[in-house]
PDB file of C-alpha atoms in Angstrom:
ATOM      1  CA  UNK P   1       0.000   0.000   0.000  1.00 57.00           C
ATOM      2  CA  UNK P   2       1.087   3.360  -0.808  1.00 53.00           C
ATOM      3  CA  UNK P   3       1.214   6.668   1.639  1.00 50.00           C
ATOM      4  CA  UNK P   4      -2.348   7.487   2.752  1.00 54.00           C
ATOM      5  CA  UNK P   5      -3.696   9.944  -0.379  1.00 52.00           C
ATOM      6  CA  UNK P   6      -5.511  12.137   2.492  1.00 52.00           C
ATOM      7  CA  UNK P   7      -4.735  12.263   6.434  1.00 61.00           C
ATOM      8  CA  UNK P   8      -8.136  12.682   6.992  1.00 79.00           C
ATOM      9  CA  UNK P   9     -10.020   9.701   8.044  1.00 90.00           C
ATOM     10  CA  UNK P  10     -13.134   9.177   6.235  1.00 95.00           C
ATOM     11  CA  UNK P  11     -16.184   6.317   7.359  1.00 95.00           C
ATOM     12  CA  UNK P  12     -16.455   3.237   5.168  1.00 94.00           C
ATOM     13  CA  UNK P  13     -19.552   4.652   3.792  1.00 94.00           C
ATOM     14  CA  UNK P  14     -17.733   7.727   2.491  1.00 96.00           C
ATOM     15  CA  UNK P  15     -14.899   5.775   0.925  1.00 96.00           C
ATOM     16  CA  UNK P  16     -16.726   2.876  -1.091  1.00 95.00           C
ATOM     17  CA  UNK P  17     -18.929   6.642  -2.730  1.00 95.00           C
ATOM     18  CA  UNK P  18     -15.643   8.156  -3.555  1.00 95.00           C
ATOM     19  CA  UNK P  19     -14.312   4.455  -5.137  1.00 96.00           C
ATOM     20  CA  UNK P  20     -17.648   4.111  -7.172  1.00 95.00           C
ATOM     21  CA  UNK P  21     -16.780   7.459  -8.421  1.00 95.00           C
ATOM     22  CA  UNK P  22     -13.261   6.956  -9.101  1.00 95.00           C
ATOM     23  CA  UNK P  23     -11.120   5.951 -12.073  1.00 91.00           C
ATOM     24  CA  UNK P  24      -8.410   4.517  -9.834  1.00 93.00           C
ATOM     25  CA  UNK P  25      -8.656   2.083  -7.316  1.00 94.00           C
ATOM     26  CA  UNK P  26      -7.906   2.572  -4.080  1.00 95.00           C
ATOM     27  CA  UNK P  27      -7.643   0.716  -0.510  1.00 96.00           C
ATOM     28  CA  UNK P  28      -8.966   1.384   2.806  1.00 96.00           C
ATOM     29  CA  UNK P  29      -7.781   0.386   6.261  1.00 96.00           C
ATOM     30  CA  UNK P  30      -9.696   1.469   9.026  1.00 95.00           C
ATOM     31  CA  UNK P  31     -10.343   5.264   8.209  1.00 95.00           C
ATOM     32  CA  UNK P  32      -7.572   5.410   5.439  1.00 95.00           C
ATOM     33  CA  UNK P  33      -7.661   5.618   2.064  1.00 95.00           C
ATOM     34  CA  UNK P  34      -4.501   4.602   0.103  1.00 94.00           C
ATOM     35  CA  UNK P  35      -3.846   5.045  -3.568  1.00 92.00           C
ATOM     36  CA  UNK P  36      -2.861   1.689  -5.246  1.00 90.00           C
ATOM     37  CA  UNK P  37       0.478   1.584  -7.651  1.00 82.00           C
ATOM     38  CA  UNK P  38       0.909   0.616 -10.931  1.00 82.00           C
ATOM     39  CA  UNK P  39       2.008  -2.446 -12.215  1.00 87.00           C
ATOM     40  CA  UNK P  40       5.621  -3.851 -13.329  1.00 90.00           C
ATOM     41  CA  UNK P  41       5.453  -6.056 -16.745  1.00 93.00           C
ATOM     42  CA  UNK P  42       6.672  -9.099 -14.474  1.00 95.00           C
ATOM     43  CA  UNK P  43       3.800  -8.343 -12.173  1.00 94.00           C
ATOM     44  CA  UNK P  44       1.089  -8.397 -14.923  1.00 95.00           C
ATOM     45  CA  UNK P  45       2.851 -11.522 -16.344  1.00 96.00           C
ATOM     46  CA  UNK P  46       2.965 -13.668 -13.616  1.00 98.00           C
ATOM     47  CA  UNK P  47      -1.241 -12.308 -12.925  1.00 97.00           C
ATOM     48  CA  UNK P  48      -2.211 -13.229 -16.259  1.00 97.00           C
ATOM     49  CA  UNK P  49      -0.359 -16.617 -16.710  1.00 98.00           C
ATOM     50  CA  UNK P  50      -2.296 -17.799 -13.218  1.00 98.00           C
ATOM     51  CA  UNK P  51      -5.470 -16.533 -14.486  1.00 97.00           C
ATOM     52  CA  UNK P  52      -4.651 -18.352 -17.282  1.00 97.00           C
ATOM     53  CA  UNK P  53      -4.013 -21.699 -15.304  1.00 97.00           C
ATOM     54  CA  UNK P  54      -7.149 -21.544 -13.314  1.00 98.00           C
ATOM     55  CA  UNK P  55      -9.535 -20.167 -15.638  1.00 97.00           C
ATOM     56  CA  UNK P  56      -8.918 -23.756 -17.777  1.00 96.00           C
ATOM     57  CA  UNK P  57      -9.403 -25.894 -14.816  1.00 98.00           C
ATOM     58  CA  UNK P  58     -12.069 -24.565 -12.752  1.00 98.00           C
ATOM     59  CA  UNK P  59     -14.435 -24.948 -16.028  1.00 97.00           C
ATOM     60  CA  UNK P  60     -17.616 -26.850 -14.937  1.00 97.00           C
ATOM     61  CA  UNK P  61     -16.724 -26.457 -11.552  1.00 98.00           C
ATOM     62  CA  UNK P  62     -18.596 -24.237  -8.947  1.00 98.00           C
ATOM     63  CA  UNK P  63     -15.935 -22.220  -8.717  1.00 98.00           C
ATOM     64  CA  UNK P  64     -14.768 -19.145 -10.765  1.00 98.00           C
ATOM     65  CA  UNK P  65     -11.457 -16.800 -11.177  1.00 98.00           C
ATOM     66  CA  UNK P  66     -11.967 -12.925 -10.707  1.00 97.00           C
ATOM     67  CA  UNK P  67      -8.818 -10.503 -11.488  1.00 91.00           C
ATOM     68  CA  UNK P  68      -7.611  -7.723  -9.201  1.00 82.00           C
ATOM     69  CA  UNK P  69     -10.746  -5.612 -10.032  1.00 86.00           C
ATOM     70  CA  UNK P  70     -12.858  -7.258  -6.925  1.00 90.00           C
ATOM     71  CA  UNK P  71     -13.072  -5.547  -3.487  1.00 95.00           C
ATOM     72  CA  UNK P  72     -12.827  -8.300  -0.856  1.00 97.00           C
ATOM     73  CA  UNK P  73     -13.909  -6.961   2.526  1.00 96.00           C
ATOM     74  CA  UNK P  74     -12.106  -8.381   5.893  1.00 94.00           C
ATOM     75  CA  UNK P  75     -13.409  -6.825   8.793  1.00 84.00           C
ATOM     76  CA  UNK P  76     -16.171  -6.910  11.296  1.00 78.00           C
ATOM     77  CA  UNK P  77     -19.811  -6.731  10.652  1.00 75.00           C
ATOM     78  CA  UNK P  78     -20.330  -2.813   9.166  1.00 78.00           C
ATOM     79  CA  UNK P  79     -23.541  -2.160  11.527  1.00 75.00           C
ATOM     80  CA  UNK P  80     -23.721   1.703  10.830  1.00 72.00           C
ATOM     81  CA  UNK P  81     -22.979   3.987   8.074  1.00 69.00           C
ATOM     82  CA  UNK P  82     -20.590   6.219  10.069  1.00 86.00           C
ATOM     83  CA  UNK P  83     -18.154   3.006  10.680  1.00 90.00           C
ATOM     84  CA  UNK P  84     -14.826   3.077  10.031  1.00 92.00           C
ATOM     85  CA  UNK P  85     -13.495  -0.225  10.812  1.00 91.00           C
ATOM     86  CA  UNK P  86     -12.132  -3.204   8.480  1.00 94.00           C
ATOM     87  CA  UNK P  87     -10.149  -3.793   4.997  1.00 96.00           C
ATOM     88  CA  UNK P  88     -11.449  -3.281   1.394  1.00 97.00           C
ATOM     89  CA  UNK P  89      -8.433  -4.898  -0.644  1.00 97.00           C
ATOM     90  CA  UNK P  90      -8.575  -5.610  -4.317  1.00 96.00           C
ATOM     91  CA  UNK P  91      -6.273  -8.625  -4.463  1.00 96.00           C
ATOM     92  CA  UNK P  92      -4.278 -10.168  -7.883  1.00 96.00           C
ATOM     93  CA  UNK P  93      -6.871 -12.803  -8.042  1.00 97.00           C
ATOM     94  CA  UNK P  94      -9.540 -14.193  -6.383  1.00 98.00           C
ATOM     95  CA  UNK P  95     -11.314 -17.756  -6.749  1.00 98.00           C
ATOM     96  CA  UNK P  96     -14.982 -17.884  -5.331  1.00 98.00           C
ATOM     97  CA  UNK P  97     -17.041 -21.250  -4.676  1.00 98.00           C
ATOM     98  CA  UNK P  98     -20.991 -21.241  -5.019  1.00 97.00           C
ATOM     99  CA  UNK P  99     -23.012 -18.543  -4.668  1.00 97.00           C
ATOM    100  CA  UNK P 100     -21.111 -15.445  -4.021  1.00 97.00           C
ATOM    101  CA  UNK P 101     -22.139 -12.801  -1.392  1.00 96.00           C
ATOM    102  CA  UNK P 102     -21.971  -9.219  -1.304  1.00 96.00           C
ATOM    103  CA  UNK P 103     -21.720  -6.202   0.413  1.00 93.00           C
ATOM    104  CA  UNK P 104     -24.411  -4.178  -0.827  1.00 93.00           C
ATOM    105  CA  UNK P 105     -26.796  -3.910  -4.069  1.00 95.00           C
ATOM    106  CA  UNK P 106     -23.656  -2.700  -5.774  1.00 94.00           C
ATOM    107  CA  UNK P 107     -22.351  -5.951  -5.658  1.00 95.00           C
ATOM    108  CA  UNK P 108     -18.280  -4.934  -5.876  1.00 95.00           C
ATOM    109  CA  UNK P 109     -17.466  -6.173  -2.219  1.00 96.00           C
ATOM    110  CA  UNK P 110     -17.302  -9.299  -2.046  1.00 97.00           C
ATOM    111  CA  UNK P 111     -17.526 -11.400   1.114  1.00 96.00           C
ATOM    112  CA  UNK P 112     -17.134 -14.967   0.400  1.00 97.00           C
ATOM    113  CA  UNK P 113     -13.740 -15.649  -1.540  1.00 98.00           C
ATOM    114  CA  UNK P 114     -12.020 -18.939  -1.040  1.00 98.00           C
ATOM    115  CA  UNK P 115      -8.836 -18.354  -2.539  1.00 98.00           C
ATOM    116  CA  UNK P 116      -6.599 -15.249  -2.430  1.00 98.00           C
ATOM    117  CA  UNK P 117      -3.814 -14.978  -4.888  1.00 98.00           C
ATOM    118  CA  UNK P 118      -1.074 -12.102  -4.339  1.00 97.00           C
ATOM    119  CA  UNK P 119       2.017 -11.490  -6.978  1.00 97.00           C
ATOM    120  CA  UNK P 120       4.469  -9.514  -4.013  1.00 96.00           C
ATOM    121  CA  UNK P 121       5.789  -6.413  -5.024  1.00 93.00           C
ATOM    122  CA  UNK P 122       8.514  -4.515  -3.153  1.00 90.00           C
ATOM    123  CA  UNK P 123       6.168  -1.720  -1.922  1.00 89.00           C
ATOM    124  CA  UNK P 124       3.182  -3.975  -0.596  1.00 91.00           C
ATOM    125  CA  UNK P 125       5.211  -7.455  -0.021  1.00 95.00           C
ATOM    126  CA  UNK P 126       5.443  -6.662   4.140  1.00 95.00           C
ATOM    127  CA  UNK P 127       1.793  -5.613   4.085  1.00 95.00           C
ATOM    128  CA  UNK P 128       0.746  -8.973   2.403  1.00 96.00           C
ATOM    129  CA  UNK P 129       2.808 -10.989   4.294  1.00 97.00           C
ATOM    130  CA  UNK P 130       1.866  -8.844   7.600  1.00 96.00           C
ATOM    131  CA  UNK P 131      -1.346  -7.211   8.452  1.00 95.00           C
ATOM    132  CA  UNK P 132      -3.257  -7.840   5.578  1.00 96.00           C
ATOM    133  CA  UNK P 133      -2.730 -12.250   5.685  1.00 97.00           C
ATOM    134  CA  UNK P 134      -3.952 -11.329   9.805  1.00 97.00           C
ATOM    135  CA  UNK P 135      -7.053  -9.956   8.534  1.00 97.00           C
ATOM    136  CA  UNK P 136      -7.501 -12.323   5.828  1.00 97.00           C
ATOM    137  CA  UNK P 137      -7.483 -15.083   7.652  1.00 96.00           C
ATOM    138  CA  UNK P 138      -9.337 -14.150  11.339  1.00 96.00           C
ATOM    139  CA  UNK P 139     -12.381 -12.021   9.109  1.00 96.00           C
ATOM    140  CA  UNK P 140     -12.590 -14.008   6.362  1.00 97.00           C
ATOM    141  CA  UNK P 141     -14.167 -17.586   7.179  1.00 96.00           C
ATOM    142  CA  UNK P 142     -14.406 -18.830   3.518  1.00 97.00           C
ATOM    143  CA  UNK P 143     -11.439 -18.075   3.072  1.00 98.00           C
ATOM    144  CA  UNK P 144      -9.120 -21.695   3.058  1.00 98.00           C
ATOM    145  CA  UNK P 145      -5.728 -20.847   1.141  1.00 98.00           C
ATOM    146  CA  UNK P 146      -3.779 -17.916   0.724  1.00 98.00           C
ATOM    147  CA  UNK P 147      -1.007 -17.789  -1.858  1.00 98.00           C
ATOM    148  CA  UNK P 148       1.627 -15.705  -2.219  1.00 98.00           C
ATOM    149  CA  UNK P 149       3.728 -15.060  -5.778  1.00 98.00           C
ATOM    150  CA  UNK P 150       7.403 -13.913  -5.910  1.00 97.00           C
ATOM    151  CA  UNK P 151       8.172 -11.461  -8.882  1.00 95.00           C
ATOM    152  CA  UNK P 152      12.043 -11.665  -8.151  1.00 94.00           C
ATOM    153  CA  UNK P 153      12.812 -15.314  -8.239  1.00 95.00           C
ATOM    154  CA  UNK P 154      10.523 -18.482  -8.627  1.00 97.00           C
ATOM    155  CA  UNK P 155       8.741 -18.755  -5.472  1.00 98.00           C
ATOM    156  CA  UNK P 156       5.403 -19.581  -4.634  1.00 98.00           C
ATOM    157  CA  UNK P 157       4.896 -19.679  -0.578  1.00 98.00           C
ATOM    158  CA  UNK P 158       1.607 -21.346  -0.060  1.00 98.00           C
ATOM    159  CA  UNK P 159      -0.769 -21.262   2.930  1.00 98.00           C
ATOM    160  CA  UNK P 160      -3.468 -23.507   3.855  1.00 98.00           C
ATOM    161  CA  UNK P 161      -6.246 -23.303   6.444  1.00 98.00           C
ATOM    162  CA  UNK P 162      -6.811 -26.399   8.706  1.00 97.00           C
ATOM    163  CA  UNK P 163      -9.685 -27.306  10.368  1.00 95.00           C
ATOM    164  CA  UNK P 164      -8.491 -26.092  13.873  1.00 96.00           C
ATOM    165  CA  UNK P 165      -7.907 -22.913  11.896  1.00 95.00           C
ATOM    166  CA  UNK P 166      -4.553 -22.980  12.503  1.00 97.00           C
ATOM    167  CA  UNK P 167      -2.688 -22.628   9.121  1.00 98.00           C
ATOM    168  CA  UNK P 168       0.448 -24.837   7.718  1.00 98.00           C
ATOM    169  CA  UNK P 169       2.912 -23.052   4.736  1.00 98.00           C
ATOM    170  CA  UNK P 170       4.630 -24.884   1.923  1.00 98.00           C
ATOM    171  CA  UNK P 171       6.877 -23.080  -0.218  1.00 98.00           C
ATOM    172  CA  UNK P 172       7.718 -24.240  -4.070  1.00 98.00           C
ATOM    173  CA  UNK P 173      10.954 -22.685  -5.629  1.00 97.00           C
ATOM    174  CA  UNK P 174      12.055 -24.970  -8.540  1.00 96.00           C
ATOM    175  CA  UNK P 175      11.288 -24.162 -11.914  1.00 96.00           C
ATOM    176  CA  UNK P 176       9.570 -28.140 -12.377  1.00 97.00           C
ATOM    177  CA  UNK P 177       7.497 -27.876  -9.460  1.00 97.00           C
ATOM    178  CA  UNK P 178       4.136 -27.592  -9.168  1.00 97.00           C
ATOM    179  CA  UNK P 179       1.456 -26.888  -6.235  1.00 96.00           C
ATOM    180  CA  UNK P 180      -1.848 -28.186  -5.482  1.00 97.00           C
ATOM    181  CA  UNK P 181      -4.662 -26.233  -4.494  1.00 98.00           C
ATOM    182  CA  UNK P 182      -6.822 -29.359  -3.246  1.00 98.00           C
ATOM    183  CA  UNK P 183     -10.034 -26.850  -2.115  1.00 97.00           C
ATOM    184  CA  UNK P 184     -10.613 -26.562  -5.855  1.00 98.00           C
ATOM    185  CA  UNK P 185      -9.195 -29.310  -7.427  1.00 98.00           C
ATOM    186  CA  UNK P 186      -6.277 -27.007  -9.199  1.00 98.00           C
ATOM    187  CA  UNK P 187      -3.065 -26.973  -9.296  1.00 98.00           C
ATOM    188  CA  UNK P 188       0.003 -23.898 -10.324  1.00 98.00           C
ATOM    189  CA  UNK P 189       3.025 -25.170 -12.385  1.00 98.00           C
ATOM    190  CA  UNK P 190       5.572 -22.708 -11.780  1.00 98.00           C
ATOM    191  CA  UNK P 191       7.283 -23.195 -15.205  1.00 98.00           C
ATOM    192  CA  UNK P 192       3.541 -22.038 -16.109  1.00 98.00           C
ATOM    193  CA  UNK P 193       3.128 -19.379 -13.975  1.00 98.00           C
ATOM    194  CA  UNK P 194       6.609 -17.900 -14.540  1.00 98.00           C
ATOM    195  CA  UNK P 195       6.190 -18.523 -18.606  1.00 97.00           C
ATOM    196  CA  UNK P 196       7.802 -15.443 -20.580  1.00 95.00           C
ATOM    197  CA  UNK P 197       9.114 -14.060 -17.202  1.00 95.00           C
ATOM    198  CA  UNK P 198      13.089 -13.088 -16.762  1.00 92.00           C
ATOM    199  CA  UNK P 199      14.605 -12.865 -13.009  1.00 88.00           C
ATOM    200  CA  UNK P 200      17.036 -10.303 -12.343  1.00 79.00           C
ATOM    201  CA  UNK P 201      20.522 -11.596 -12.400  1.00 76.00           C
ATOM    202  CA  UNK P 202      22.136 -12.503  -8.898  1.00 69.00           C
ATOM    203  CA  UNK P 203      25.168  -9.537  -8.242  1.00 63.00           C
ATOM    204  CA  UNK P 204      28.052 -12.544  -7.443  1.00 64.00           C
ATOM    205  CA  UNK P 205      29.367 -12.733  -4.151  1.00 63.00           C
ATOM    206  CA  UNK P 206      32.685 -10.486  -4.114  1.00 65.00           C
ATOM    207  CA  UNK P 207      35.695 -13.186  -3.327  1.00 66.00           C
ATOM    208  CA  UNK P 208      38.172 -12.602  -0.442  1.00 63.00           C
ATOM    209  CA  UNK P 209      40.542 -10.179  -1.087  1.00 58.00           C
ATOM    210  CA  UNK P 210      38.860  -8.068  -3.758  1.00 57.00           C
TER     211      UNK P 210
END
């Protein structure tokens, strides 16, 4: 997330106006409103190839893949209009199961997702791994895996919800590896998800004596 665009703190009711309004997208967090960044070409790479994947195998399934133009909400119960309490996110990718549910009439904050897909960037990577994956996973309920996308080197860190809540990591980091999402039947080849993307080159190690 970027620097708040205003210090003044404005009620969730009050932001999601200004968003319907808007030609950008931004996020809120409790009272703050914060401008999202533009994307690298690695980023947008890496978003599409995974859409890509899971678009072809959750066909004929209940489930569906929506791109990093859905809201997700993760935050208490918004009981009055003057609240300003909880997260509106718009993560890489989303993959909802069944029906899904809503906010409002609008029907751009969505409630329900399942899985949360996030290609790290430098400026956000803390907040994904940090305060945002808290939220996520104590306000979201349907929420069962949470995945998380290196841009700089293949990596794909992986977390899964059990049914004590509690929630177990795998990481894959070689080129022929694959994951498997097992809540909807899918599964990421990294030589698929990284396809058409270059790493930066390691700066070697300077020797003793140099």
């Amino acid at each position: 997330m970027s620097l708040p665009q205003t210090v003044a703190r404005h009620t969730v009711e009050e932001y999601l106006a200004l968003e319907r309004e808007s030609e950008e997208r931004h996020e809120y967090l409790d009272g703050q409103i914060y401008a999202m960044a533009g994307e690298s070409t690695q980023h947008a790479d890496i978003s599409v190839n995974i859409v890509s994947e899971l678009r072809t195998q959750l066909k004929g399934t209940p489930c569906r893949v929506w791109t990093k133009d859905s809201k997700v909400l993760s935050g208490p119960a918004i009981k009055h209009s003057r609240s300003t309490r909880g997260l509106f996110s718009y993560p890489d990718l989303v993959v909802v199961c069944g029906e899904p549910r809503f906010l409002d009439e609008h029907q751009d904050v969505l409630l329900n997702p399942t899985v949360i897909i996030e290609v790290l960037s430098p400026a956000t990577e803390n907040f994904d791994r940090g305060e945002k994956f808290r939220r996520f996973r104590t306000q979201i309920p349907s929420l069962t895996d949470y995945v998380l996308v290196s841009q700089e080197l293949p990596l794909i860190e992986h977390f899964r919800r059990q049914t004590n809540d509690e929630w177990i990591l795998s990481a894959h980091s070689e080129i022929e590896s694959s994951l498997q999402i097992a809540t909807i039947n899918c599964t990421l080849h990294l030589s698929e998800v990284y396809d058409r993307v270059t790493f930066p080159e390691e700066t070697p190690e300077p020797q003793d004596g140099e």
